[in-house]
Short mmCIF file of C-alpha atoms in Angstrom, two decimals:
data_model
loop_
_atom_site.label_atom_id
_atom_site.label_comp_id
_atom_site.label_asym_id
_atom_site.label_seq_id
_atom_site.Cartn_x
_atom_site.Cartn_y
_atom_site.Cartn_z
CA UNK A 4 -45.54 -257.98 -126.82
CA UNK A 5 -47.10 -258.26 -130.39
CA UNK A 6 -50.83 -257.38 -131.50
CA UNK A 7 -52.20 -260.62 -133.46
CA UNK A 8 -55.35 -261.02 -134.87
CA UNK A 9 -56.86 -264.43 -135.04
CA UNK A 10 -59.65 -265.19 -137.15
CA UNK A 11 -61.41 -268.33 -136.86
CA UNK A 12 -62.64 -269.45 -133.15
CA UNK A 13 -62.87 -273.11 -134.09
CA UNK A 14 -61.90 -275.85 -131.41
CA UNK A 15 -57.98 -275.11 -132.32
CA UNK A 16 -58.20 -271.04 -133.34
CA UNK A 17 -60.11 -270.69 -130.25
CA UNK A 18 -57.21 -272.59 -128.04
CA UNK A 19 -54.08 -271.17 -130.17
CA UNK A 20 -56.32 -267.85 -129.15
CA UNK A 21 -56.42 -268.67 -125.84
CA UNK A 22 -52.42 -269.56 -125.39
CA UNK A 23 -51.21 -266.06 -127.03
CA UNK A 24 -53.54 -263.81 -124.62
CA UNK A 25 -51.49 -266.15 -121.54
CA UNK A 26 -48.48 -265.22 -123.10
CA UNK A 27 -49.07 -261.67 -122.48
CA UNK A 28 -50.03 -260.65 -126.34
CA UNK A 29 -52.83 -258.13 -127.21
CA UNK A 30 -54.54 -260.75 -129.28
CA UNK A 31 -57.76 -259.30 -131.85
CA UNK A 32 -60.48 -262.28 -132.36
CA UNK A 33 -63.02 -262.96 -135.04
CA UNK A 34 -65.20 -265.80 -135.99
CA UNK A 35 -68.11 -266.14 -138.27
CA UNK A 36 -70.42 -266.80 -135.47
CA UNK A 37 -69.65 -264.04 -133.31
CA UNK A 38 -70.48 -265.95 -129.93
CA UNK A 39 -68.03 -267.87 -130.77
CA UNK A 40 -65.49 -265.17 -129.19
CA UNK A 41 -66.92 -264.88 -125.93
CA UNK A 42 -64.83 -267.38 -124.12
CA UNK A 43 -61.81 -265.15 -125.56
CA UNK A 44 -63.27 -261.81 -124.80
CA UNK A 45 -63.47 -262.54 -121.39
CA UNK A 46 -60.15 -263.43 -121.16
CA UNK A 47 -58.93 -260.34 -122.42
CA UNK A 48 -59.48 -260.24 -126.33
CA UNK A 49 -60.76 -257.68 -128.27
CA UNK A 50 -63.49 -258.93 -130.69
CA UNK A 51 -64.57 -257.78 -133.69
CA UNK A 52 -67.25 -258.28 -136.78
CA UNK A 53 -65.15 -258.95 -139.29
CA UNK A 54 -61.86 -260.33 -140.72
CA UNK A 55 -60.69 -256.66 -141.68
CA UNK A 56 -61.34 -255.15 -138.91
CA UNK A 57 -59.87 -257.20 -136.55
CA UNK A 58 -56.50 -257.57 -138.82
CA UNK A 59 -56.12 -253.50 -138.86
CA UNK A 60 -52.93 -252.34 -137.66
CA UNK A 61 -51.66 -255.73 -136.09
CA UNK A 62 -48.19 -256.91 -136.51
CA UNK A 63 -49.33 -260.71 -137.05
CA UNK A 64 -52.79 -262.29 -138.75
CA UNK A 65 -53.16 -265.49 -137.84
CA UNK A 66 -56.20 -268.08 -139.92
CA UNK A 67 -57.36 -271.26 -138.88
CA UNK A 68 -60.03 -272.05 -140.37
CA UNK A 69 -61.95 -275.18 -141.87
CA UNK A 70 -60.98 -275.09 -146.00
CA UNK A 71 -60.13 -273.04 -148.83
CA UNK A 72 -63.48 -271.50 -149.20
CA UNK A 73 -63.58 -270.35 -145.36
CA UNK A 74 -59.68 -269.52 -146.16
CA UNK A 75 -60.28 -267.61 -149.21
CA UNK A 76 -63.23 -265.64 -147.42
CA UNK A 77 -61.11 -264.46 -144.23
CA UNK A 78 -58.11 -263.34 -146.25
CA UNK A 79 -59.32 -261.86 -149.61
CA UNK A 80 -62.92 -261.01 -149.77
CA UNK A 81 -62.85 -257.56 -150.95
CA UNK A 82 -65.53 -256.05 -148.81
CA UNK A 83 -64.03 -257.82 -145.23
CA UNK A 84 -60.88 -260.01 -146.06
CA UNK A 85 -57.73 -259.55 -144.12
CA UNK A 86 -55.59 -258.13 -146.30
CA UNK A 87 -57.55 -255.24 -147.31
CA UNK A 88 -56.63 -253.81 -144.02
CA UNK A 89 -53.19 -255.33 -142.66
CA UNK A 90 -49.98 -252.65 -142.98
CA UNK A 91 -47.42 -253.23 -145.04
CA UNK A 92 -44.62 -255.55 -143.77
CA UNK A 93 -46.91 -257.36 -140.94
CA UNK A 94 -47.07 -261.08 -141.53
CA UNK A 95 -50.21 -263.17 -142.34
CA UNK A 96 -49.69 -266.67 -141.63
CA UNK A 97 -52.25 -269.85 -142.56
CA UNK A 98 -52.35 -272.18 -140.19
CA UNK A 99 -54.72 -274.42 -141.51
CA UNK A 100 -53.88 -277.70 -143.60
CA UNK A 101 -55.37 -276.80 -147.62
CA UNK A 102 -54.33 -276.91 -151.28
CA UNK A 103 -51.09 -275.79 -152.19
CA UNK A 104 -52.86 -274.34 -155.19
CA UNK A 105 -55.06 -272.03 -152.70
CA UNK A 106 -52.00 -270.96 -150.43
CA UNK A 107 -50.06 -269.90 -153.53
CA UNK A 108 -52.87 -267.37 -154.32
CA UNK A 109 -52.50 -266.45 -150.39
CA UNK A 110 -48.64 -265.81 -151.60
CA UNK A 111 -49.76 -263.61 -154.28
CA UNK A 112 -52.74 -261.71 -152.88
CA UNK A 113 -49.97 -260.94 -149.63
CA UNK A 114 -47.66 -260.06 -151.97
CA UNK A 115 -49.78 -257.69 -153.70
CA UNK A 116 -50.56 -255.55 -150.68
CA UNK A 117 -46.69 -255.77 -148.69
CA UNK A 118 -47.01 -258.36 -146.89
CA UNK A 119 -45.16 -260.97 -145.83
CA UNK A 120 -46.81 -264.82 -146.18
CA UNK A 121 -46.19 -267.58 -143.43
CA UNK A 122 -48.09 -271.14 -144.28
CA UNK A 123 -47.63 -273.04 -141.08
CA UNK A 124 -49.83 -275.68 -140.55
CA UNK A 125 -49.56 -277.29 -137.04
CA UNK A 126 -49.60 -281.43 -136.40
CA UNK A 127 -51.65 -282.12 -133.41
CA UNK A 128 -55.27 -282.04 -132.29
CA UNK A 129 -57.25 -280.62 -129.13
CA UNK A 130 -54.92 -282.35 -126.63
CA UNK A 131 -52.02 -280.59 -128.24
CA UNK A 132 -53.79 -277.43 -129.07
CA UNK A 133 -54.91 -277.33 -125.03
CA UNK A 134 -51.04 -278.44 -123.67
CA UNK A 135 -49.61 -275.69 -126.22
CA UNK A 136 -47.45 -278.79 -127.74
CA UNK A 137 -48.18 -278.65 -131.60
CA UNK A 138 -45.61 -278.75 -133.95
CA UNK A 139 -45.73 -276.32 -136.34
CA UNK A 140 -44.32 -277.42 -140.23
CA UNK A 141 -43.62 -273.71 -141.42
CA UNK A 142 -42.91 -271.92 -144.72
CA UNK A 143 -41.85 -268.67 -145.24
CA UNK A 144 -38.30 -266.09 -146.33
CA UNK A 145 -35.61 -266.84 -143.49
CA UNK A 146 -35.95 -264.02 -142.48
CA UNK A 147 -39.64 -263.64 -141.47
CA UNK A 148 -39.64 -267.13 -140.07
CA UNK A 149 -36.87 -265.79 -137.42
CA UNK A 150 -39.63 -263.40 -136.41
CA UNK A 151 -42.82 -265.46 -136.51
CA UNK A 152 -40.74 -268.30 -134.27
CA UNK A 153 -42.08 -266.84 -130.74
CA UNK A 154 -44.86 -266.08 -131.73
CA UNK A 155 -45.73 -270.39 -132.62
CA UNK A 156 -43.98 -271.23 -129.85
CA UNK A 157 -46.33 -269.50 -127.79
CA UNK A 158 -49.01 -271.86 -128.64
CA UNK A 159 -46.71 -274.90 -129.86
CA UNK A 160 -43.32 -276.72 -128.58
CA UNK A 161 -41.65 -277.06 -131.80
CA UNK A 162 -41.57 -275.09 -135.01
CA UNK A 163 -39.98 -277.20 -137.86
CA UNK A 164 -38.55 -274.60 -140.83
CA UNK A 165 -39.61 -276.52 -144.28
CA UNK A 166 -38.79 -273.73 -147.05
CA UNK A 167 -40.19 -271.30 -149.15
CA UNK A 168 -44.08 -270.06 -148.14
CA UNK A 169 -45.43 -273.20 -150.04
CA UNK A 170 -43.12 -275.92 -148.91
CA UNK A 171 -45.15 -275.57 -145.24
CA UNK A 172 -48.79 -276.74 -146.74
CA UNK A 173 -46.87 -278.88 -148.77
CA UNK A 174 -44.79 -280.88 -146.27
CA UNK A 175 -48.41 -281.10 -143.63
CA UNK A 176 -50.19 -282.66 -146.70
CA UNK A 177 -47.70 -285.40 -146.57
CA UNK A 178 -47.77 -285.70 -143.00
CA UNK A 179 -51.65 -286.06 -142.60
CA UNK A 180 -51.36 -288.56 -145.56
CA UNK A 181 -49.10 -290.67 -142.99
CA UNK A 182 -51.56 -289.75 -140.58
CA UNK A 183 -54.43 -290.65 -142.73
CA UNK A 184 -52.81 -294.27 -143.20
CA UNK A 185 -52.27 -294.34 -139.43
CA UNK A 186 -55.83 -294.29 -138.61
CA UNK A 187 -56.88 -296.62 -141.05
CA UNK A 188 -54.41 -299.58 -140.27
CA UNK A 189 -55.08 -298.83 -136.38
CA UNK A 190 -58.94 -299.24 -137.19
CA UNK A 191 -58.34 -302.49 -139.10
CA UNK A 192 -55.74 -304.09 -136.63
CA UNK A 193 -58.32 -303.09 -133.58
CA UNK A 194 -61.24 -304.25 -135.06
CA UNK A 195 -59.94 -307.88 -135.68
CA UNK A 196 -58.75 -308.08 -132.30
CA UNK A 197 -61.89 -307.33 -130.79
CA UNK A 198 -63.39 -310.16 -133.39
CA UNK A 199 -60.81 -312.79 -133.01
CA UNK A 200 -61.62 -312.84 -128.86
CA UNK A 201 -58.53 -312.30 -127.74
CA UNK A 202 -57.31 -310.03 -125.48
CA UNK A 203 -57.13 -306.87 -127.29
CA UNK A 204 -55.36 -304.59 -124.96
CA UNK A 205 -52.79 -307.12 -124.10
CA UNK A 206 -51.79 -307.66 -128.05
CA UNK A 207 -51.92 -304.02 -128.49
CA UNK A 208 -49.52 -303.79 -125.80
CA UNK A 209 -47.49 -306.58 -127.02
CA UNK A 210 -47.59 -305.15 -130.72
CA UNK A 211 -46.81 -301.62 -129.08
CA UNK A 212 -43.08 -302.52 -128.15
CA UNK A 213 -42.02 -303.39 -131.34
CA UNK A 214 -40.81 -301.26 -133.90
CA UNK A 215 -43.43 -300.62 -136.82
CA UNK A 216 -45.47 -298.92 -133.96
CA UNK A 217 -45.87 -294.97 -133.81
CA UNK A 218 -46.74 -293.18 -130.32
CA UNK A 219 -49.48 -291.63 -132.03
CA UNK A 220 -50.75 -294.65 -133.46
CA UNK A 221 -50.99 -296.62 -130.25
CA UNK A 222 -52.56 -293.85 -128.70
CA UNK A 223 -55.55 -293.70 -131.36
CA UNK A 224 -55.37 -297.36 -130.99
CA UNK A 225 -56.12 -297.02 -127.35
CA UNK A 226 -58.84 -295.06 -127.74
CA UNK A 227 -60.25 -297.38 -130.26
CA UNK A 228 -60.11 -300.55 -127.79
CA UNK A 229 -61.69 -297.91 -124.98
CA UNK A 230 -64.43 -296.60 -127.27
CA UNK A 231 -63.26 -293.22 -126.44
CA UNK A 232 -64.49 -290.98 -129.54
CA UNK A 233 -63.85 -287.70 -127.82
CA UNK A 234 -63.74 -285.30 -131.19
CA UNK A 235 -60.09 -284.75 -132.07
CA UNK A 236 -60.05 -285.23 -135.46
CA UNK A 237 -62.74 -285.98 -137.50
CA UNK A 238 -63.35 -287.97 -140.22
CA UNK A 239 -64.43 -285.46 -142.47
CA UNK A 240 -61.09 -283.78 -141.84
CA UNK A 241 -59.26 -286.72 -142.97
CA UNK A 242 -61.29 -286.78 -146.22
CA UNK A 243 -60.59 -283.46 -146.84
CA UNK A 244 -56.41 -283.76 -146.15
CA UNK A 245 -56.10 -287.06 -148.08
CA UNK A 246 -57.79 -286.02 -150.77
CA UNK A 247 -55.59 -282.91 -150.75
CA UNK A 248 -52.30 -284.71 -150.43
CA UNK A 249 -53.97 -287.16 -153.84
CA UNK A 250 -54.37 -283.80 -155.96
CA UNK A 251 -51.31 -282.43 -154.93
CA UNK A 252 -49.47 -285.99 -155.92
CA UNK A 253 -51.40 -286.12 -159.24
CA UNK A 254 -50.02 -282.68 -159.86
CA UNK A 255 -46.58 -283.90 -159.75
CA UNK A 256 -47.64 -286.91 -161.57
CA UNK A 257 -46.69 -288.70 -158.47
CA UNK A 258 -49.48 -292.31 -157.89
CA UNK A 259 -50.76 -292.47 -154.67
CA UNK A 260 -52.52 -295.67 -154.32
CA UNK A 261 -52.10 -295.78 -150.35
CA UNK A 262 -53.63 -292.69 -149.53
CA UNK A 263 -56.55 -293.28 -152.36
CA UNK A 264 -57.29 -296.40 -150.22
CA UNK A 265 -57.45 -294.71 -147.11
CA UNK A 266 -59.34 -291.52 -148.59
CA UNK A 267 -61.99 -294.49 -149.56
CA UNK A 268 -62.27 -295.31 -146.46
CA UNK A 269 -62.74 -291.94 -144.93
CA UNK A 270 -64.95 -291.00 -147.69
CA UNK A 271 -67.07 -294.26 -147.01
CA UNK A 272 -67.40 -293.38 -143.50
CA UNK A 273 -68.67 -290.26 -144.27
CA UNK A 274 -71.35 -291.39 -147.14
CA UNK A 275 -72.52 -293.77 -143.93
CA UNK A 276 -72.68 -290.53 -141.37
CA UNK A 277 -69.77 -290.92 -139.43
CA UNK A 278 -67.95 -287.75 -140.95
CA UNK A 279 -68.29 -286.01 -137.75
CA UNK A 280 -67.22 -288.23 -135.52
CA UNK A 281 -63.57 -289.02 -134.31
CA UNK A 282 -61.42 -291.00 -136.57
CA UNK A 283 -61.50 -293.34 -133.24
CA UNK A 284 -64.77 -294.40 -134.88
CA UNK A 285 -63.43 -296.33 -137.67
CA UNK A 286 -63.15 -298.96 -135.46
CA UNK A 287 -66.42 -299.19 -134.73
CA UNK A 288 -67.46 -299.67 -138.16
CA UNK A 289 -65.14 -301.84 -139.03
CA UNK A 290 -66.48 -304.14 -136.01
CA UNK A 291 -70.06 -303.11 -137.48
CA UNK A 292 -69.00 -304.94 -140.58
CA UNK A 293 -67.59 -307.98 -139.11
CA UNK A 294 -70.97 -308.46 -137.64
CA UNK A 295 -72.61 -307.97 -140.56
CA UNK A 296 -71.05 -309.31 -143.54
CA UNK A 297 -73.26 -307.67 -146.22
CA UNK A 298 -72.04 -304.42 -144.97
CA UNK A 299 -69.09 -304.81 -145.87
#
């Protein structure tokens, strides 16, 4: 079995946590808020106050955390980052979805101090985080991602190999653009059900069988019609990945007019409070709308 560290004890660190220690790993824990790792330490993990501590002498350093900034401060702050600490030829791997241009500097700062760089950012939310069925879109030498495999399928089912370190973060910025769209079509289509008085879960059914319909999308589209805005993703989150996915098609000199329509109306949502919320809640604005016009 392998010592990890994971830093970041948010509602999917704090599961991918929990999945390693049941797979028999000696798993290291930290999270800004220490309390945070409590859950974890009484399952068997070894907490500690900071990033560089808990990374010392562990064969695999594992981030998820919210954004660049919270990325940037677990990895390479020079008084507590991860790196500082981690041996030469042990593997870091990001497994949160941000900017290409921050992972690359993830790339370099690894490189710097011998060792190896794994972006793998997972598709999936809690229910997939708690089943242990995320896929995981990694990037990293052929070689290392032969030895970082177990290790995500531990807390995943399915461990897709896109490339080079980048071409992970790159690929999931795509994907959560498809995602993004998802949720906003899904919000629009339920929402004029629900107005037009028919019945909704029928015609979602109905619409469900056919072909332009994803799994996924039906299933948000479920919990739309059943109001159930159990946090998953949030809002917030889907500003923050479309938005990513627009700089990183602007960069290529690549338009994106479909995600900057969808990032609108994540963005909206967020100006209007919802940015904590479930995407689910989309919905529920829309329908706010439709009952008042000059809302809209």
């Amino acid at each position: 079995m392998s010592k990890i560290a994971v830093l970041g004890m948010g509602a999917m660190g704090s599961r991918m946590a929990k999945a390693l220690i049941e797979a028999g790993h000696v798993v290291h824990v930290y999270n800004l808020v220490p309390s945070a790792c409590d859950p974890l330490v009484a399952m068997g993990a070894i907490a500690f106050e900071t990033p560089r501590l808990a990374a010392k002498g562990v064969d695999f350093a594992i981030a998820m955390v919210w954004d660049d900034l919270a990325s940037a401060r677990v990895w390479l702050d020079p008084e507590i980052g991860a790196l500082q600490s981690m041996e030469r030829g042990s593997i870091a791997l990001e497994c949160a979805t941000l900017t290409v241009e921050h992972v690359a500097k993830l790339l370099k700062a690894a490189d710097s101090h011998g060792i190896e760089f794994v972006s793998a950012p997972m598709s999936g939310s809690l229910p997939e985080a708690e089943n242990k069925t995320l896929i995981f879109t990694a990037g990293a030498k052929s070689e290392i991602f032969n030895k970082v495999e177990p290790i995500l399928l531990a807390m995943g089912q399915k461990i897709n190999y896109a490339g080079d370190p980048l071409d992970g973060v790159s690929l999931k910025l795509v994907i959560n653009s498809k995602l993004a769209l998802e949720y906003a079509a899904m919000a629009e289509m339920v929402a004029f059900l629900v107005a037009s008085g028919k019945d909704a879960k029928r015609y979602l059914d109905i619409a469900a069988s056919t072909a332009p319909f994803s799994a996924r999308g039906v299933r948000e589209a479920r919990y739309m019609l059943d109001g159930n805005e159990t946090v998953r993703v949030k809002i917030s989150q889907l500003v923050k990945d479309s938005s990513n996915h627009i700089a990183q098609c602007k960069s290529h000199g690549i338009a994106c007019p479909m995600t900057e329509a969808a990032h609108s109306v994540f963005k909206n949502a967020c100006a209007e409070g919802y940015g904590e919320l479930d995407a689910a809640a989309l919905a529920r604005i829309y329908q706010v709308a439709h009952a008042h016009p000059q809302a809209a």
